[in-house]
PDB file of C-alpha atoms and ligand atoms in Angstrom:
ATOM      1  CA  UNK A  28      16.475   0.683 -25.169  1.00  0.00           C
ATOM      2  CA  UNK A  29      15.669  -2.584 -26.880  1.00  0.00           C
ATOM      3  CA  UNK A  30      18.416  -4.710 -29.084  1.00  0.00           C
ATOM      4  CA  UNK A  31      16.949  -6.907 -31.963  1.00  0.00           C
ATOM      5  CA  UNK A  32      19.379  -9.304 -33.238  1.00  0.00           C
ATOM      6  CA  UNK A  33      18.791 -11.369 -36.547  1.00  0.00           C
ATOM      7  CA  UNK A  34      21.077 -13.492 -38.751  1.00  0.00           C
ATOM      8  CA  UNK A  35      20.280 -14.908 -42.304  1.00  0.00           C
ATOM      9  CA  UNK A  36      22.185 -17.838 -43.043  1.00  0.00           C
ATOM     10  CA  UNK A  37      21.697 -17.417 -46.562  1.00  0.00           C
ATOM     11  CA  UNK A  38      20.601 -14.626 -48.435  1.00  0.00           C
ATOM     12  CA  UNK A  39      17.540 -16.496 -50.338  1.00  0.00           C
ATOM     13  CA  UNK A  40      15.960 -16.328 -46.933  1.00  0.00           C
ATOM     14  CA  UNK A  41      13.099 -14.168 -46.306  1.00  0.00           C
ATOM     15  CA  UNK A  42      14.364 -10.942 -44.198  1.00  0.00           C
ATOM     16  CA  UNK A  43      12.332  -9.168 -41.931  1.00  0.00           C
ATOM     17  CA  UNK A  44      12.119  -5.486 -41.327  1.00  0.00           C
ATOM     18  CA  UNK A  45      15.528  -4.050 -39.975  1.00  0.00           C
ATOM     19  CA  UNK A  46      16.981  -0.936 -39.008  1.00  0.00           C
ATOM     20  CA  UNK A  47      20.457  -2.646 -40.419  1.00  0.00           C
ATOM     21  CA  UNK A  48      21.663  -5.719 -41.901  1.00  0.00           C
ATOM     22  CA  UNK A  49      25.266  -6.182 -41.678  1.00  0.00           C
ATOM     23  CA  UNK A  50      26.772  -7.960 -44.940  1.00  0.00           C
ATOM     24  CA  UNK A  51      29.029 -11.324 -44.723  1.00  0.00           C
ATOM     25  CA  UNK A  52      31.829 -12.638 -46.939  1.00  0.00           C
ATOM     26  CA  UNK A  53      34.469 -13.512 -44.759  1.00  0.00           C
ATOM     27  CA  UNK A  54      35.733 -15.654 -48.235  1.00  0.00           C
ATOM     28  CA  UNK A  55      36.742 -12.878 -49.601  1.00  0.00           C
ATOM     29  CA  UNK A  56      34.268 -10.906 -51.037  1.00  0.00           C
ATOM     30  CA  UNK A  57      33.479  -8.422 -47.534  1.00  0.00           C
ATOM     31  CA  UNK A  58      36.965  -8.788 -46.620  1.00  0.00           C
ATOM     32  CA  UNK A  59      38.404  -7.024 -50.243  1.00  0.00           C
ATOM     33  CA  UNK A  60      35.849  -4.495 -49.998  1.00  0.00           C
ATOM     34  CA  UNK A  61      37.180  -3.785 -46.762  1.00  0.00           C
ATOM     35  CA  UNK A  62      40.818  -4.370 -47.672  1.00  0.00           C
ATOM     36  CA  UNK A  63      39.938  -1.886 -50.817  1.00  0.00           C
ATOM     37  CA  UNK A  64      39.106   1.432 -48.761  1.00  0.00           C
ATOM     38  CA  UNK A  65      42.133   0.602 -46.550  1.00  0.00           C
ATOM     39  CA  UNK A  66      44.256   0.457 -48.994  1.00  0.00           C
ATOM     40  CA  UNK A  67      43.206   3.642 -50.787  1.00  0.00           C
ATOM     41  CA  UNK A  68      40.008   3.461 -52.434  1.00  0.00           C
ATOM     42  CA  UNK A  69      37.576   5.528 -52.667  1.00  0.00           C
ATOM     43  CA  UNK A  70      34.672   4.411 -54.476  1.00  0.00           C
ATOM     44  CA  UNK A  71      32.738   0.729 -55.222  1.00  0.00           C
ATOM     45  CA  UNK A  72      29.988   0.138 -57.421  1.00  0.00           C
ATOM     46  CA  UNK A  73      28.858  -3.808 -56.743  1.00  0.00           C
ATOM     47  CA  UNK A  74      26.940  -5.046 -59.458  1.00  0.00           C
ATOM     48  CA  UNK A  75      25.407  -8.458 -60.133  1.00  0.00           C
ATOM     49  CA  UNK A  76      27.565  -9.359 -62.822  1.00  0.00           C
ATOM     50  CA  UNK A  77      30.398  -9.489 -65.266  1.00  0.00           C
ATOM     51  CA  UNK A  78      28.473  -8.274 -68.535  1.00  0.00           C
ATOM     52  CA  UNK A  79      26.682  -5.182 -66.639  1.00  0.00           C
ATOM     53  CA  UNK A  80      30.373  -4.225 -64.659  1.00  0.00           C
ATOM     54  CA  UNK A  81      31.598  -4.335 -68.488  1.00  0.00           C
ATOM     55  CA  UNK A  82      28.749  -2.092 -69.839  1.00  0.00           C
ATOM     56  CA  UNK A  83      29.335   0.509 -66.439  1.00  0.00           C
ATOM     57  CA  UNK A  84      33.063   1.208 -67.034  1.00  0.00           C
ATOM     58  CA  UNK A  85      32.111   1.875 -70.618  1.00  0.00           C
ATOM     59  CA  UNK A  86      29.740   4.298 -69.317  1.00  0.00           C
ATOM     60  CA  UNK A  87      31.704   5.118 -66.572  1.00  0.00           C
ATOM     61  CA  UNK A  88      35.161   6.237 -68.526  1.00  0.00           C
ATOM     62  CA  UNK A  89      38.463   5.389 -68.027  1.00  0.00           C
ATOM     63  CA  UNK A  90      39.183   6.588 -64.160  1.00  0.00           C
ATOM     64  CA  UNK A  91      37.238   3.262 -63.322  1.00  0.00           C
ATOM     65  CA  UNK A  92      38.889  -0.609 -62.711  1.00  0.00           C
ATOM     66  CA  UNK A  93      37.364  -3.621 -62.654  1.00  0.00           C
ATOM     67  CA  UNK A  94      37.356  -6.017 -59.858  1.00  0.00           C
ATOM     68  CA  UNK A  95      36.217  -9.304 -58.937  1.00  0.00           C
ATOM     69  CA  UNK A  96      36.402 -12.906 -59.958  1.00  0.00           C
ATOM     70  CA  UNK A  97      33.997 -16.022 -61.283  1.00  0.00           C
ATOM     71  CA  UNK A  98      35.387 -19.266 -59.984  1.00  0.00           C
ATOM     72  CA  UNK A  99      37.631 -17.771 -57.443  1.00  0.00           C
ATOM     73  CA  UNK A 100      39.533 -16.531 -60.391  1.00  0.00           C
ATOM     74  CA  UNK A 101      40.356 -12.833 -62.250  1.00  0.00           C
ATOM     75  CA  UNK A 102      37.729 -12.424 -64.761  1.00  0.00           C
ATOM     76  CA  UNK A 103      39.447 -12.185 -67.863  1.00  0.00           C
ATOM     77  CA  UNK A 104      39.622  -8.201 -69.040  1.00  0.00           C
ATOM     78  CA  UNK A 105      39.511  -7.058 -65.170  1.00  0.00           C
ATOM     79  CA  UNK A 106      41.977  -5.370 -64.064  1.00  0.00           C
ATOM     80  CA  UNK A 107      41.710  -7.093 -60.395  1.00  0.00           C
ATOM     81  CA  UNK A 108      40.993  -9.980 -59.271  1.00  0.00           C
ATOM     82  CA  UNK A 109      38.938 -10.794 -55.316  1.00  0.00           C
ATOM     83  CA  UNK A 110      42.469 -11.575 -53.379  1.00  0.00           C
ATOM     84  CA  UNK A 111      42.745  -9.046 -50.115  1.00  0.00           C
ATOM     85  CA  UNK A 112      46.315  -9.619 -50.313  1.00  0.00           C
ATOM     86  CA  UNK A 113      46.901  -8.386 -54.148  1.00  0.00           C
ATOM     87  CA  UNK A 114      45.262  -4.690 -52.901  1.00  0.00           C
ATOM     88  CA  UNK A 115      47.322  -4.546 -49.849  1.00  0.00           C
ATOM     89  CA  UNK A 116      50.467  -5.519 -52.274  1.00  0.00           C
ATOM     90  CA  UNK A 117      49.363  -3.244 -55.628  1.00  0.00           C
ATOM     91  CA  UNK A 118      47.454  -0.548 -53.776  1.00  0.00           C
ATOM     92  CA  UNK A 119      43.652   0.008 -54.267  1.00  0.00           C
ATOM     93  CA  UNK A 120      42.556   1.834 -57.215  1.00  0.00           C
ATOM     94  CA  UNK A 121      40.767   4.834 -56.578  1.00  0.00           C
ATOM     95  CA  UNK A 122      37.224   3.624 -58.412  1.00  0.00           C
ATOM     96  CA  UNK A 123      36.055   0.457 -59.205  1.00  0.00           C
ATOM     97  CA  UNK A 124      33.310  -1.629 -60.363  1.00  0.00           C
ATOM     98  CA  UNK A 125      33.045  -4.895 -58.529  1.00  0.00           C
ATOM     99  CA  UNK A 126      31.212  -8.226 -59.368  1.00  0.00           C
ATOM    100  CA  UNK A 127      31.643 -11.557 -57.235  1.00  0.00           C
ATOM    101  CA  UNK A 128      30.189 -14.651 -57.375  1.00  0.00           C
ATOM    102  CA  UNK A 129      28.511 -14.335 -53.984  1.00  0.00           C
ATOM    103  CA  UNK A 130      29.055 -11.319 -51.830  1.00  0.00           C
ATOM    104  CA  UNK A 131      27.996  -8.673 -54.345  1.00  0.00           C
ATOM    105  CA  UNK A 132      24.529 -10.684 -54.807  1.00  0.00           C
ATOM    106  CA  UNK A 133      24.067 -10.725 -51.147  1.00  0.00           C
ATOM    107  CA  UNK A 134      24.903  -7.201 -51.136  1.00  0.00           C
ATOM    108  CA  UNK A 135      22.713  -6.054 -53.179  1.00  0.00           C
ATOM    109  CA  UNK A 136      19.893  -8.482 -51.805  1.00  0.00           C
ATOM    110  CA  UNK A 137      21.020  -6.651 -48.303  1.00  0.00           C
ATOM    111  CA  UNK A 138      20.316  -3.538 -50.009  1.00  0.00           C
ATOM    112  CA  UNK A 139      16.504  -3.936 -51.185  1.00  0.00           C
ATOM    113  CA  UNK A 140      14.187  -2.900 -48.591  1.00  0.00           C
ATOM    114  CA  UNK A 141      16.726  -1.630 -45.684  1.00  0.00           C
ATOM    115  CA  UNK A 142      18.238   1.704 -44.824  1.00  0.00           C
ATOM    116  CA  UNK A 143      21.216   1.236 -43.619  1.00  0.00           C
ATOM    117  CA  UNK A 144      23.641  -1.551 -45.085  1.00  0.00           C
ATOM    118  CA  UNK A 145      27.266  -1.920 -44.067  1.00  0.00           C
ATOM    119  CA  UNK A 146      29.977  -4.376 -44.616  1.00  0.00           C
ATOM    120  CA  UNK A 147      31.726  -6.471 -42.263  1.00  0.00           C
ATOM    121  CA  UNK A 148      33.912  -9.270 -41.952  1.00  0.00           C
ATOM    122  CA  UNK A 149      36.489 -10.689 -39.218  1.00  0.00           C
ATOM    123  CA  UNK A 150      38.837  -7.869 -40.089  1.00  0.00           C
ATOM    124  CA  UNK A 151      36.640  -4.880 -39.047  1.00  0.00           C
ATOM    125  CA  UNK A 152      34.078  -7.088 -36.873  1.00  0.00           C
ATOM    126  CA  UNK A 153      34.138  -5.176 -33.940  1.00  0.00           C
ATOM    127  CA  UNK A 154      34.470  -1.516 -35.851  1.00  0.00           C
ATOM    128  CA  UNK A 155      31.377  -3.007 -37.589  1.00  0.00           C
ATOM    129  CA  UNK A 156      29.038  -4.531 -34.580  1.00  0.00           C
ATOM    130  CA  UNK A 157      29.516  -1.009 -33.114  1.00  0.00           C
ATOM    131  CA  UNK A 158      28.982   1.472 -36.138  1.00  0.00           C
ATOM    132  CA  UNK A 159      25.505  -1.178 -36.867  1.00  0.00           C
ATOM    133  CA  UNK A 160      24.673  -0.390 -32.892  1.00  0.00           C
ATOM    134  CA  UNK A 161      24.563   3.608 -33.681  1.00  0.00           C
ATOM    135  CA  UNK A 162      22.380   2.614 -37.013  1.00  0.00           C
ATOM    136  CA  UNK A 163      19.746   1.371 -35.683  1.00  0.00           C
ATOM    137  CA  UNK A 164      17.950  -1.505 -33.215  1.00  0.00           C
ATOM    138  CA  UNK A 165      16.925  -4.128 -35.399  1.00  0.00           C
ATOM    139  CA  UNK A 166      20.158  -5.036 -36.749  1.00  0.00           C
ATOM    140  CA  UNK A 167      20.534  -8.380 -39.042  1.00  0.00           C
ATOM    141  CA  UNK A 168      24.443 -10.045 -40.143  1.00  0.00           C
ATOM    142  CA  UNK A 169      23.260 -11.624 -43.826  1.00  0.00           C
ATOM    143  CA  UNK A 170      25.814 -14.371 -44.820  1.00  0.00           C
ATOM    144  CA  UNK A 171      26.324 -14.222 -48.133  1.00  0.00           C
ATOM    145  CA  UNK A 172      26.850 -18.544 -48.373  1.00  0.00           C
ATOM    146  CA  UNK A 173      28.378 -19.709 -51.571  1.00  0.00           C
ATOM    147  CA  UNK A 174      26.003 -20.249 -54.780  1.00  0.00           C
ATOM    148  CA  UNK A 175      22.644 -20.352 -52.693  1.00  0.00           C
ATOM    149  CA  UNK A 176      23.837 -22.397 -50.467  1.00  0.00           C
ATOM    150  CA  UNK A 177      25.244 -21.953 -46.449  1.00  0.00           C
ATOM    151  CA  UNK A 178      28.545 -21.197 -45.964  1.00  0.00           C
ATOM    152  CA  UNK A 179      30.009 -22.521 -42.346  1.00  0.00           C
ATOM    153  CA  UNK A 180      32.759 -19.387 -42.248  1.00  0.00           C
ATOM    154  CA  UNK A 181      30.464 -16.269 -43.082  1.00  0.00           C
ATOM    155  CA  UNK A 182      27.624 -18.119 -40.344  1.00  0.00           C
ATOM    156  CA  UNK A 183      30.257 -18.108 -37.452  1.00  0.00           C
ATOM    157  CA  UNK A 184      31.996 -14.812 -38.434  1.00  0.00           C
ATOM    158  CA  UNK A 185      28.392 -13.687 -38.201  1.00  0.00           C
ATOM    159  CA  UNK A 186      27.767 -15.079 -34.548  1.00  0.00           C
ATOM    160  CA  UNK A 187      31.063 -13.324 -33.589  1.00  0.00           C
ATOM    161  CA  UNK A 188      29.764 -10.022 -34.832  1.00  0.00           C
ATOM    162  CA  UNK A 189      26.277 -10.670 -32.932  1.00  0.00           C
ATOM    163  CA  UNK A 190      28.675 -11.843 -29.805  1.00  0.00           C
ATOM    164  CA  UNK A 191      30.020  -8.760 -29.705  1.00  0.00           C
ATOM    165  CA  UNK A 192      27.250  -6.467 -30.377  1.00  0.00           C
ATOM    166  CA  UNK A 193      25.814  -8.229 -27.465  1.00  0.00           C
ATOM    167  CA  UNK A 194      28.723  -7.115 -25.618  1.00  0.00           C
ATOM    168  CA  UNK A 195      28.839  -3.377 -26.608  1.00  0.00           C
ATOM    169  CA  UNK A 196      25.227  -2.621 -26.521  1.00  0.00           C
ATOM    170  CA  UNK A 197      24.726  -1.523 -23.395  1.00  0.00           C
ATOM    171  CA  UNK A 198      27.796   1.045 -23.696  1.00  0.00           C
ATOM    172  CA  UNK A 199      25.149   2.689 -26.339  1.00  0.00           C
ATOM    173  CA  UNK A 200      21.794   2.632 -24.047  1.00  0.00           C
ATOM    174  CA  UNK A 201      20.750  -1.086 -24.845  1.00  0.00           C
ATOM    175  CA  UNK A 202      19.393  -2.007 -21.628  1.00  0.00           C
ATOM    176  CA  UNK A 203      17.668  -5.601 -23.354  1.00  0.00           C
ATOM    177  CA  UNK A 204      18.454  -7.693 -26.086  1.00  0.00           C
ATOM    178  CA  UNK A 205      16.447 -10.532 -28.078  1.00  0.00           C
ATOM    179  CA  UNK A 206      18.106 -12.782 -30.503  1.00  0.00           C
ATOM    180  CA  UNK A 207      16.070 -14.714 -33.186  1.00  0.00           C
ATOM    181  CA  UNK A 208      16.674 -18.041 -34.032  1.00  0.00           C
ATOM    182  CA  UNK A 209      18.863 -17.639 -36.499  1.00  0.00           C
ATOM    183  CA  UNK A 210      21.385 -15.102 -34.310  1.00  0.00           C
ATOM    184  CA  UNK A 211      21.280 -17.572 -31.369  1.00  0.00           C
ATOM    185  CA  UNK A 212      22.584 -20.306 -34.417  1.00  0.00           C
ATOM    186  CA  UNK A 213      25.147 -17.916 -35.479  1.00  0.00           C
ATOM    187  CA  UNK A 214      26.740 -17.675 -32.016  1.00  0.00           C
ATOM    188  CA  UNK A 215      26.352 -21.047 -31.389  1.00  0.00           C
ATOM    189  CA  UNK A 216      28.417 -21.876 -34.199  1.00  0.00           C
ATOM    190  CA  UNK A 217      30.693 -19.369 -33.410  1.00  0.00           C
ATOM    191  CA  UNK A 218      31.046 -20.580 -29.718  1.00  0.00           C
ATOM    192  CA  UNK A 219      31.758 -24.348 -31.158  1.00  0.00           C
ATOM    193  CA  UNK A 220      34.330 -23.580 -33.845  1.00  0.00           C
ATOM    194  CA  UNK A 221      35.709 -20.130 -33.097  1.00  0.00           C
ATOM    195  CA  UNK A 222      38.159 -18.086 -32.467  1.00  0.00           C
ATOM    196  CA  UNK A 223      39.904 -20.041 -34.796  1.00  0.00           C
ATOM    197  CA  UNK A 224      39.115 -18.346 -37.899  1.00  0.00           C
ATOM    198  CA  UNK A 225      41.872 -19.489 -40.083  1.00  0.00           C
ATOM    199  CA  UNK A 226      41.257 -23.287 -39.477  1.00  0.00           C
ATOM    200  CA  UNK A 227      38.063 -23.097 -39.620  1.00  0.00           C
ATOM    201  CA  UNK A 228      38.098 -21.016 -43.037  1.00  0.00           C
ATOM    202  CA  UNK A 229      40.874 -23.996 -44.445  1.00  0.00           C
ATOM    203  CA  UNK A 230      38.750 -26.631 -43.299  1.00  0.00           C
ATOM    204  CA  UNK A 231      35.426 -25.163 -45.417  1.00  0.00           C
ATOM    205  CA  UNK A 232      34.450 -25.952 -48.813  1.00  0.00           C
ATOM    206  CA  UNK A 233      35.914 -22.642 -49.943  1.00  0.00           C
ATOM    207  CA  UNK A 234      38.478 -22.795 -48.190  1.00  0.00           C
ATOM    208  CA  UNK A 235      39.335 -25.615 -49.335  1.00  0.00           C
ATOM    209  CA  UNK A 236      39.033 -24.425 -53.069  1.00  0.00           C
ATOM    210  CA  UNK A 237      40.926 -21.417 -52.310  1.00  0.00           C
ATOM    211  CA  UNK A 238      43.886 -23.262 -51.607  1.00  0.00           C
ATOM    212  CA  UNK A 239      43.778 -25.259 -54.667  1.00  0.00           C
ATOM    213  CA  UNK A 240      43.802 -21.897 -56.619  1.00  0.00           C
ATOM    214  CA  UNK A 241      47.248 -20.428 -54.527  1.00  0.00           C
ATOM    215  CA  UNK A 242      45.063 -18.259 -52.251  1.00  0.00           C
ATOM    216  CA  UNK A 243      45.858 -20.111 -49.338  1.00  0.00           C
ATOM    217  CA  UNK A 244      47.994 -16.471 -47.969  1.00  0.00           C
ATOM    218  CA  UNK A 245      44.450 -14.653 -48.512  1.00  0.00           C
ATOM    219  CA  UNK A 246      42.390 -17.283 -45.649  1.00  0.00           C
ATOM    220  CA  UNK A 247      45.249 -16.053 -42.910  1.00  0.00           C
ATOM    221  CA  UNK A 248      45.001 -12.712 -44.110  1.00  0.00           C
ATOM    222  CA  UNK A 249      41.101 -13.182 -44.165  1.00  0.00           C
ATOM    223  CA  UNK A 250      40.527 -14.703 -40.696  1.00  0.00           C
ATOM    224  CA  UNK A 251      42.685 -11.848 -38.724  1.00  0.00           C
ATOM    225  CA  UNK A 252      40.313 -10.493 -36.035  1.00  0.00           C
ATOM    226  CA  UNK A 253      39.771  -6.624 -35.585  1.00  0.00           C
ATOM    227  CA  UNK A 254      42.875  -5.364 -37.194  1.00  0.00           C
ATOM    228  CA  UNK A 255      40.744  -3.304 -39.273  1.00  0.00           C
ATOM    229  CA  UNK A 256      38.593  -0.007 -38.260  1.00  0.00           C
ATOM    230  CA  UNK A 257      37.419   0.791 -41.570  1.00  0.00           C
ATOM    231  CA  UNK A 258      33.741   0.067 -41.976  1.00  0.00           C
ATOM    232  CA  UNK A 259      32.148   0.696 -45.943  1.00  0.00           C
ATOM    233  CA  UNK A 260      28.434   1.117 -45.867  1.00  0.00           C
ATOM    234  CA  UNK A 261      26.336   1.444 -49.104  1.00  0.00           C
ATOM    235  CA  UNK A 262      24.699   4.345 -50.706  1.00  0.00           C
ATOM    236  CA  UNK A 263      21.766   4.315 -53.147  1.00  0.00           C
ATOM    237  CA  UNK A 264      22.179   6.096 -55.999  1.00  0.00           C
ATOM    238  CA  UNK A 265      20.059   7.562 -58.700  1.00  0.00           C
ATOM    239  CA  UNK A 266      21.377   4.835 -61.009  1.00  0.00           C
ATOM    240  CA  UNK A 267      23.444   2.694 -59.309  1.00  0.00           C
ATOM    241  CA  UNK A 268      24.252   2.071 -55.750  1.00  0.00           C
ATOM    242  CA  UNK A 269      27.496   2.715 -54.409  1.00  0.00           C
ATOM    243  CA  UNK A 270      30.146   1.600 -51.369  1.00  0.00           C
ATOM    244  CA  UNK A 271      31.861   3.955 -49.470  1.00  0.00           C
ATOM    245  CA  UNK A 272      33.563   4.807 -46.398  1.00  0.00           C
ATOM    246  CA  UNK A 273      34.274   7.020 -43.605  1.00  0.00           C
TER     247      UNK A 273
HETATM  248  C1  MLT B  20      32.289 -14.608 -53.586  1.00  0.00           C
HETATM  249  O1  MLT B  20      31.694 -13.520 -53.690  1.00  0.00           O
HETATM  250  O2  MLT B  20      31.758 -15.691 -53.822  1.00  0.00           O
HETATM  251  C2  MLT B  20      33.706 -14.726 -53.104  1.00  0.00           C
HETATM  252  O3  MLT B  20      34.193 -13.621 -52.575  1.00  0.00           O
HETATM  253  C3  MLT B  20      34.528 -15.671 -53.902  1.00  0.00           C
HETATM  254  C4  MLT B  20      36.025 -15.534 -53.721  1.00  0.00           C
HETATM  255  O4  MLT B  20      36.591 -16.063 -52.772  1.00  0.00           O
HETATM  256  O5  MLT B  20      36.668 -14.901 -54.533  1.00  0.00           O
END
């Protein structure tokens, strides 16, 4: 059986037809969503952005929190903010409705046009690269960059998650495997500045801003490497979309 790989640097960028696309926030928006269903969650609705998540807990009722920031920050009237390290100290709430400045977008960009969409960071990369190998064969990481632009951390934590799908196909009947050029860029970065995560991720431009804000715990806590087997996928909906897991 034949392996695609594809990577999208950014997710303006024209996507071909996949089986999967894999999405990419190492900074923190994949990582909380991952952080969320370990921690106890249960159910996600992304949406684009701070007005709409405001108009779907009104329709949604009380059972639902918000979650997500502008800035880096809490938006004001959420109930959490986008640090990984505030769910694993408060607990996840069961439901929420999540907006970020970049991850959510991509997400929902991920979404249009492809059946199978999950979430992955460093945390759950190789739980992730191997769930996207029983999904399908043309299977594409989408970094999710930082307000249209490319983001250095979510390219290489992409070319680690190609690296190892590389690795584990053939334990699920992949006998070849062809990279585009934008997967062979992804593991190229990855091969120059990995496995490094954390310095890498304090080194970048949002790194760098995360620090200035006090979230310099969350990069560490970001940048850990398969501690995490929990993989959230999305799920259309009749109205809105939804993340789950397991
Ligand atoms: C985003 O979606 O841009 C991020 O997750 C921002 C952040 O670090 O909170």
């Amino acid at each position: 059986m034949k392996y695609l790989f594809d990577a999208v640097l950014v997710p303006s960028e024209t996507m071909d037809t996949h089986d999967c696309r894999l999405v990419v926030d190492l900074l923190r928006a994949s990582t909380q969503m991952t952080t969320f269903f370990e921690y106890g969650g249960s159910k996600l609705i992304p949406c684009a952005d701070s007005d709409e998540a405001f108009r779907m807990k009104a329709e949604a009722g009380p059972g639902w929190m918000l979650m997500g920031e502008r800035g880096g920050v809490m938006v004001p009237g959420f109930d959490y903010g986008n640090s990984p390290l505030e769910l694993t100290r408060r607990g996840a709430p069961e439901n929420a409705i999540m907006t970020t400045s970049n991850g959510t977008k991509a997400l929902l960009a991920a979404a249009s046009g492809c059946p199978e969409v999950r979430i992955a960071c460093a945390r759950n990369a190789e739980a992730a690269a191997w769930d996207a190998l029983c999904s399908g064969r043309r299977i594409c990481t989408v970094a999710s960059g930082r307000n249209g632009k490319f983001s250095i951390e979510d390219a290489v934590c992409s070319g680690m998650i190609i690296e190892k799908m590389l690795a584990l196909a053939p334990s699920n009947g992949g006998t070849e495997m062809e990279l585009t050029d934008g997967a062979l860029t992804a593991m190229a970065l990855w091969h120059h500045f990995g496995p490094d995560l954390a310095s890498l991720c304090m080194e970048s431009e949002h790194g760098r801003i995360l620090q200035e804000l006090g979230f310099g715990e969350d990069i560490f806590f970001c940048a850990e490497i398969d501690s995490s087997a929990v993989v959230p996928y999305y799920r259309r909906g009749e109205k809105y979309g939804s993340i789950a897991s397991g």
